[in-house]
């Protein structure tokens, strides 16, 4: 049984499941964020409070962090194995046949991780009391933050890279869990594309809107 | 036509290799790529130099012996062929062609462009068979196989074990190779009784051999000379999950 | 001379094999563990034998020069594998298959062996199917068959155009199972360079590790050669570039008789030579002749494009000469007819050494899709090689050296004249007479390996159960290794000016021209002296770079070509002595007014088995007279 946990396919399976869980989390996060577009801070703050107080969500938060950690650790682990697997590189290598975004998963993933830390400093750590700010009024925190063009650029770039990451991740995860079908796979790829465009676009919209409105 | 070759030369497993540049004047577009290398070797031998070692045998694209990385592609830039079927028609007068061995930790270089693919053998030995004693097989038509399954099994079975999938993969993963073997037998009723054990042991053997991990990049499928599909990899994954 | 005892069992033909098995001595399971067997070669015959012998409990050591046993040249067989299943209900039977083979072989094969090959053919299909070989199937899920040249029934099992590769992968998988079980030890990248004989029995081999150059000693109680044919003697052939005759030739020089060396099948449908650097000719499966029509322009030197030549100005020469079989005549007949047209000046293509194989009518009748389903991969391959699209313009084909019916002489038990040395598959001479029918080689190789040898070898090994391991530190092994070393050193020391390949090319060309598809006494005499001269030149002026203790492909080739020179002389000798036309052996002196072969049963109804008599001494001829008890010997007619 120990063999199964260390096998390449199992590692990928676990990573894919964690990734798919993260994929389901993003629309929820986006849904709440869209309330920021409302000029009334109340609905957003209420939703934010609900997210931090409701017991089931609290458990889900732990699961979410676990998923992030598993996804990252396994991702790095697999990547290291892959680097080791080809000690001498090619002199001339044509990668045009390699699915475009699959080539940079470790890098897009790494940048997303850095973004995540910045994002935590901006919001999550306020809730934990590690950073100064009003944990009950994230609406104002956000509106204040996104008047800063530098922050906006960091967010936008990160969202674009997130889109790249998501596109490959979405359909690749299905392949890894063994779902590849003559009809469904092209459909999954289509959905992956739409998802990879809409989610980052939605997230980007908010800082952009705030920035435009406040300037 | 005139061709410049940038070829990986390495004396033996333990020695360091390097690229050496050769000029070849009298190349004809009707030659195959390997015949062009034959010509180079004839010239080298006549000059008293060591000819370039490369593996080849049937020269009709079926034995899987040949294989080198030509201008950034396993088996060269043309799709669905092996190196022996690559024609010099594909190149222009004055071209420089970079020729490297398939590179992977699991494919150590023996000499120049010759690699050791025993790692693929170990995967096969681990479970790439149906246990049937000679003479104990039932009459061939006793077990009907739907034509669709038989055809799909054939598609998977057409793998020639050249290693181009490993060479093409940015991770040097052998999943396409393994999946073709597992798929062939998973699709046939004859292979079902041992399906679980086969998936477990072949995957374990692959992991032991130091191949990289598949990240579904699709490069293997694009460069497979026999057009093996990555749907086989999904099937292998399923077979593996079913095995536990 | 009692050397040729073919050991054919008594009794009626149909019962010989069962009687043999009833009476054969066995080795019990506990004793099998004490017995070692060396198998050289991993094709259908070699891998089959290794796995079957491993299953039985013997300790098998299996050798191949390739980097993997799955690359043996059986892999390249395209069309199919025959069996007498009669799935098509078209009147087939074991007896009919036997009859077709005897007739196809032009009455120069041993009845008992051929009948047995037909008898075990069905078990071969069962076994491959159970191993997971994906043979073509019908919509109902049962196995499909197609027809093949030289016969009137459909008995050929196939896996698209890759039957050889699929069967070989089946054999390879069974071999892997035994490797895993520890019963077979696999030695890839090893070339057999000497046979070791102890007290008159084959007891081991000397191999060269092709990666390190190291010479290795391997001992066993019996040695099995499954090393294929010697068609690469022509340099350009449909065989793999590295296929060679050396193992068989080494055995011959150690005392194994070599039978019918001049019987070489020239396959009619290969892609013609395109350039002078070409190293190999690619076969286009014979199955193409099921739908393709072969023709040349009726007018000499007609330079119009094939599509512009109207039907009445085309000469469908096979249909014209052989109305009953048309394009499906056996290979030797089809090859010769093509050569006849080209020699007469009607050939097409740049060199004039090609004929058309045209699918226009088949595509019009059955539709492009149907033709694509049947031959798609072959058409693609043709286009890759030639650059022409066969859906639009006829293929150009020309005969090429393909299969050697000749080989080591073996008795009914598949043992050569050296006790304990067996030869199976294409390496022996036994089942195809003077011409092999399509799809019979896979059948014979697999039958030999799986079902015949494992049953006969115990008869010999039964005497050896108390012998214990064969030591390799004996004077016999010392001597064998010394002679290998000496030969390698000699080759390296020549340091001449010409490459090994240039000699091989010249020898091949010479053999093709003078001892190829048709032969005459004058040419053969000329060939003999030319080969002698060239051989002398080789030993004076060849250059082999590098050293013996490294991966050295030129050295490998040099040894093989040196052996080809010797074999070439024997081939010519054999072709010269056989003053008749039979099967693939066509003597121009012996033909009818219409150019058909004239067999001479009164003087030549025998197997010519040659005994090596020493360097420079003419080989001694032994005759195994062929008596046909079951079949009536007739003129072979496909008209």
Short mmCIF file of N, CA and C in Angstrom, two decimals, chain B residues 6-94:
data_model
loop_
_atom_site.label_atom_id
_atom_site.label_comp_id
_atom_site.label_asym_id
_atom_site.label_seq_id
_atom_site.Cartn_x
_atom_site.Cartn_y
_atom_site.Cartn_z
N UNK B 6 25.72 19.24 -37.02
CA UNK B 6 26.22 19.50 -35.68
C UNK B 6 25.85 18.26 -34.87
N UNK B 7 26.80 17.38 -34.70
CA UNK B 7 26.46 16.06 -34.15
C UNK B 7 27.08 15.83 -32.78
N UNK B 8 26.31 15.23 -31.90
CA UNK B 8 26.77 14.90 -30.56
C UNK B 8 27.72 13.71 -30.64
N UNK B 9 28.96 13.91 -30.21
CA UNK B 9 29.93 12.82 -30.17
C UNK B 9 30.27 12.51 -28.72
N UNK B 10 30.18 11.25 -28.38
CA UNK B 10 30.50 10.82 -27.01
C UNK B 10 31.10 9.43 -27.11
N UNK B 11 32.32 9.27 -26.61
CA UNK B 11 33.05 8.01 -26.84
C UNK B 11 32.41 6.81 -26.15
N UNK B 12 31.99 7.01 -24.91
CA UNK B 12 31.39 5.88 -24.18
C UNK B 12 30.51 6.44 -23.07
N UNK B 13 29.87 5.53 -22.33
CA UNK B 13 28.96 5.95 -21.28
C UNK B 13 29.56 6.99 -20.35
N UNK B 14 30.79 6.73 -19.93
CA UNK B 14 31.33 7.54 -18.84
C UNK B 14 32.08 8.78 -19.29
N UNK B 15 32.33 8.85 -20.59
CA UNK B 15 33.07 10.02 -21.04
C UNK B 15 32.13 11.17 -21.35
N UNK B 16 32.67 12.36 -21.29
CA UNK B 16 31.86 13.54 -21.60
C UNK B 16 31.70 13.68 -23.10
N UNK B 17 30.55 14.15 -23.50
CA UNK B 17 30.34 14.33 -24.93
C UNK B 17 30.43 15.79 -25.33
N UNK B 18 30.43 16.02 -26.66
CA UNK B 18 30.43 17.39 -27.15
C UNK B 18 29.90 17.39 -28.58
N UNK B 19 29.56 18.58 -29.05
CA UNK B 19 29.09 18.68 -30.43
C UNK B 19 30.27 18.86 -31.37
N UNK B 20 30.21 18.14 -32.52
CA UNK B 20 31.25 18.31 -33.52
C UNK B 20 30.56 18.67 -34.84
N UNK B 21 31.18 19.58 -35.56
CA UNK B 21 30.58 20.10 -36.79
C UNK B 21 31.19 19.40 -38.00
N UNK B 22 30.33 18.93 -38.89
CA UNK B 22 30.82 18.28 -40.11
C UNK B 22 30.15 18.93 -41.32
N UNK B 23 30.93 19.05 -42.39
CA UNK B 23 30.36 19.56 -43.65
C UNK B 23 30.19 18.37 -44.59
N UNK B 24 29.09 18.34 -45.30
CA UNK B 24 28.85 17.24 -46.23
C UNK B 24 28.39 17.86 -47.54
N UNK B 25 29.15 17.61 -48.60
CA UNK B 25 28.89 18.29 -49.87
C UNK B 25 27.86 17.55 -50.74
N UNK B 26 28.09 16.25 -50.89
CA UNK B 26 27.41 15.55 -51.98
C UNK B 26 26.09 14.88 -51.56
N UNK B 27 25.28 15.60 -50.79
CA UNK B 27 24.00 15.05 -50.34
C UNK B 27 22.97 15.19 -51.45
N UNK B 28 22.24 14.09 -51.70
CA UNK B 28 21.17 14.19 -52.70
C UNK B 28 19.82 14.17 -52.00
N UNK B 29 18.87 14.91 -52.52
CA UNK B 29 17.58 14.99 -51.84
C UNK B 29 16.84 13.64 -51.83
N UNK B 30 17.28 12.70 -52.64
CA UNK B 30 16.62 11.38 -52.64
C UNK B 30 17.09 10.49 -51.51
N UNK B 31 18.17 10.90 -50.84
CA UNK B 31 18.68 10.08 -49.74
C UNK B 31 17.74 10.14 -48.56
N UNK B 32 17.79 9.09 -47.77
CA UNK B 32 17.13 9.19 -46.48
C UNK B 32 18.13 9.82 -45.52
N UNK B 33 17.62 10.25 -44.38
CA UNK B 33 18.50 10.89 -43.40
C UNK B 33 19.62 9.95 -42.97
N UNK B 34 19.25 8.67 -42.77
CA UNK B 34 20.28 7.72 -42.33
C UNK B 34 21.28 7.43 -43.44
N UNK B 35 20.82 7.45 -44.68
CA UNK B 35 21.77 7.25 -45.78
C UNK B 35 22.75 8.43 -45.87
N UNK B 36 22.24 9.60 -45.50
CA UNK B 36 23.12 10.76 -45.44
C UNK B 36 24.19 10.53 -44.35
N UNK B 37 23.76 9.97 -43.21
CA UNK B 37 24.74 9.68 -42.16
C UNK B 37 25.71 8.58 -42.60
N UNK B 38 25.19 7.59 -43.38
CA UNK B 38 26.08 6.55 -43.94
C UNK B 38 27.19 7.21 -44.76
N UNK B 39 26.76 8.17 -45.55
CA UNK B 39 27.72 8.87 -46.41
C UNK B 39 28.76 9.60 -45.56
N UNK B 40 28.27 10.27 -44.53
CA UNK B 40 29.20 10.96 -43.63
C UNK B 40 30.21 9.96 -43.06
N UNK B 41 29.70 8.80 -42.63
CA UNK B 41 30.58 7.80 -42.03
C UNK B 41 31.60 7.27 -43.02
N UNK B 42 31.16 7.06 -44.28
CA UNK B 42 32.11 6.62 -45.30
C UNK B 42 33.24 7.64 -45.40
N UNK B 43 32.88 8.91 -45.44
CA UNK B 43 33.90 9.95 -45.51
C UNK B 43 34.81 9.94 -44.29
N UNK B 44 34.20 9.77 -43.12
CA UNK B 44 35.00 9.77 -41.89
C UNK B 44 35.98 8.60 -41.88
N UNK B 45 35.47 7.43 -42.27
CA UNK B 45 36.35 6.25 -42.27
C UNK B 45 37.52 6.47 -43.23
N UNK B 46 37.19 7.02 -44.38
CA UNK B 46 38.26 7.25 -45.37
C UNK B 46 39.28 8.26 -44.86
N UNK B 47 38.83 9.20 -44.02
CA UNK B 47 39.77 10.17 -43.45
C UNK B 47 40.48 9.62 -42.22
N UNK B 48 40.14 8.37 -41.87
CA UNK B 48 40.77 7.78 -40.69
C UNK B 48 40.17 8.23 -39.37
N UNK B 49 38.96 8.78 -39.43
CA UNK B 49 38.31 9.20 -38.19
C UNK B 49 37.28 8.16 -37.75
N UNK B 50 36.88 8.28 -36.51
CA UNK B 50 35.89 7.36 -35.96
C UNK B 50 34.50 7.70 -36.53
N UNK B 51 33.82 6.74 -37.17
CA UNK B 51 32.49 7.05 -37.69
C UNK B 51 31.48 7.32 -36.56
N UNK B 52 30.42 8.01 -36.90
CA UNK B 52 29.38 8.32 -35.91
C UNK B 52 28.54 7.07 -35.66
N UNK B 53 28.47 6.65 -34.41
CA UNK B 53 27.67 5.47 -34.09
C UNK B 53 26.20 5.87 -33.99
N UNK B 54 25.35 5.15 -34.68
CA UNK B 54 23.91 5.35 -34.50
C UNK B 54 23.20 4.02 -34.69
N UNK B 55 22.13 3.83 -33.95
CA UNK B 55 21.38 2.57 -34.02
C UNK B 55 20.39 2.61 -35.17
N UNK B 56 20.27 1.51 -35.87
CA UNK B 56 19.32 1.42 -36.96
C UNK B 56 19.22 -0.05 -37.32
N UNK B 57 18.13 -0.48 -37.89
CA UNK B 57 18.10 -1.87 -38.34
C UNK B 57 17.20 -2.06 -39.55
N UNK B 58 15.87 -2.03 -39.35
CA UNK B 58 15.01 -2.42 -40.47
C UNK B 58 14.97 -1.36 -41.56
N UNK B 59 15.15 -0.13 -41.17
CA UNK B 59 15.08 1.02 -42.09
C UNK B 59 13.77 1.05 -42.85
N UNK B 60 12.71 0.56 -42.24
CA UNK B 60 11.40 0.76 -42.84
C UNK B 60 10.38 1.15 -41.80
N UNK B 61 10.86 1.68 -40.69
CA UNK B 61 9.96 2.32 -39.74
C UNK B 61 9.18 1.39 -38.84
N UNK B 62 9.64 0.15 -38.66
CA UNK B 62 8.84 -0.76 -37.85
C UNK B 62 9.60 -1.36 -36.67
N UNK B 63 10.93 -1.42 -36.74
CA UNK B 63 11.64 -2.14 -35.68
C UNK B 63 11.85 -1.26 -34.44
N UNK B 64 11.81 0.06 -34.63
CA UNK B 64 11.95 0.96 -33.48
C UNK B 64 13.38 1.15 -33.02
N UNK B 65 14.35 0.65 -33.79
CA UNK B 65 15.74 0.75 -33.35
C UNK B 65 16.28 2.17 -33.50
N UNK B 66 16.00 2.80 -34.63
CA UNK B 66 16.61 4.10 -34.86
C UNK B 66 15.87 5.17 -34.07
N UNK B 67 16.49 6.28 -33.95
CA UNK B 67 15.86 7.38 -33.24
C UNK B 67 16.91 8.35 -32.81
N UNK B 68 16.81 9.56 -33.31
CA UNK B 68 17.69 10.60 -32.83
C UNK B 68 16.92 11.91 -32.87
N UNK B 69 17.49 12.88 -32.18
CA UNK B 69 16.80 14.15 -32.02
C UNK B 69 17.35 15.07 -33.11
N UNK B 70 16.55 15.33 -34.13
CA UNK B 70 17.02 16.06 -35.29
C UNK B 70 16.41 17.46 -35.30
N UNK B 71 17.24 18.44 -35.23
CA UNK B 71 16.78 19.83 -35.23
C UNK B 71 15.66 20.09 -34.22
N UNK B 72 15.83 19.55 -33.04
CA UNK B 72 14.86 19.84 -31.99
C UNK B 72 13.65 18.94 -31.95
N UNK B 73 13.64 17.90 -32.78
CA UNK B 73 12.49 16.97 -32.78
C UNK B 73 12.98 15.53 -32.72
N UNK B 74 12.32 14.69 -31.93
CA UNK B 74 12.65 13.28 -32.04
C UNK B 74 12.21 12.79 -33.42
N UNK B 75 13.04 12.03 -34.09
CA UNK B 75 12.79 11.53 -35.44
C UNK B 75 12.67 12.65 -36.48
N UNK B 76 13.08 13.84 -36.14
CA UNK B 76 13.06 14.92 -37.12
C UNK B 76 11.75 15.65 -37.19
N UNK B 77 11.70 16.68 -38.02
CA UNK B 77 10.55 17.59 -38.00
C UNK B 77 9.27 17.04 -38.64
N UNK B 78 9.34 15.95 -39.36
CA UNK B 78 8.14 15.44 -40.04
C UNK B 78 7.34 14.57 -39.08
N UNK B 79 6.04 14.72 -39.13
CA UNK B 79 5.16 13.98 -38.23
C UNK B 79 5.05 12.51 -38.62
N UNK B 80 4.78 11.67 -37.66
CA UNK B 80 4.39 10.27 -37.88
C UNK B 80 5.39 9.41 -38.63
N UNK B 81 6.66 9.74 -38.55
CA UNK B 81 7.64 8.84 -39.15
C UNK B 81 8.81 8.62 -38.19
N UNK B 82 9.55 7.56 -38.46
CA UNK B 82 10.77 7.32 -37.70
C UNK B 82 11.95 7.97 -38.44
N UNK B 83 13.08 8.04 -37.78
CA UNK B 83 14.24 8.70 -38.39
C UNK B 83 14.61 8.06 -39.73
N UNK B 84 14.48 6.72 -39.82
CA UNK B 84 14.89 6.05 -41.05
C UNK B 84 14.01 6.46 -42.23
N UNK B 85 12.83 6.93 -41.97
CA UNK B 85 11.95 7.36 -43.06
C UNK B 85 12.06 8.86 -43.35
N UNK B 86 12.87 9.54 -42.56
CA UNK B 86 13.06 10.97 -42.81
C UNK B 86 13.88 11.13 -44.08
N UNK B 87 13.38 11.95 -44.98
CA UNK B 87 14.06 12.10 -46.27
C UNK B 87 14.83 13.41 -46.30
N UNK B 88 15.90 13.44 -47.05
CA UNK B 88 16.67 14.68 -47.19
C UNK B 88 15.91 15.71 -48.03
N UNK B 89 14.82 15.27 -48.67
CA UNK B 89 13.94 16.23 -49.34
C UNK B 89 13.45 17.32 -48.38
N UNK B 90 13.41 16.98 -47.09
CA UNK B 90 12.88 17.91 -46.09
C UNK B 90 13.85 19.04 -45.77
N UNK B 91 15.08 18.95 -46.28
CA UNK B 91 16.07 19.96 -45.93
C UNK B 91 16.49 20.73 -47.19
N UNK B 92 17.08 21.91 -46.95
CA UNK B 92 17.49 22.75 -48.08
C UNK B 92 19.01 22.78 -48.16
N UNK B 93 19.47 23.09 -49.35
CA UNK B 93 20.90 23.29 -49.55
C UNK B 93 21.39 24.34 -48.56
N UNK B 94 22.49 24.05 -47.88
CA UNK B 94 23.06 25.03 -46.96
C UNK B 94 22.53 24.92 -45.54
#
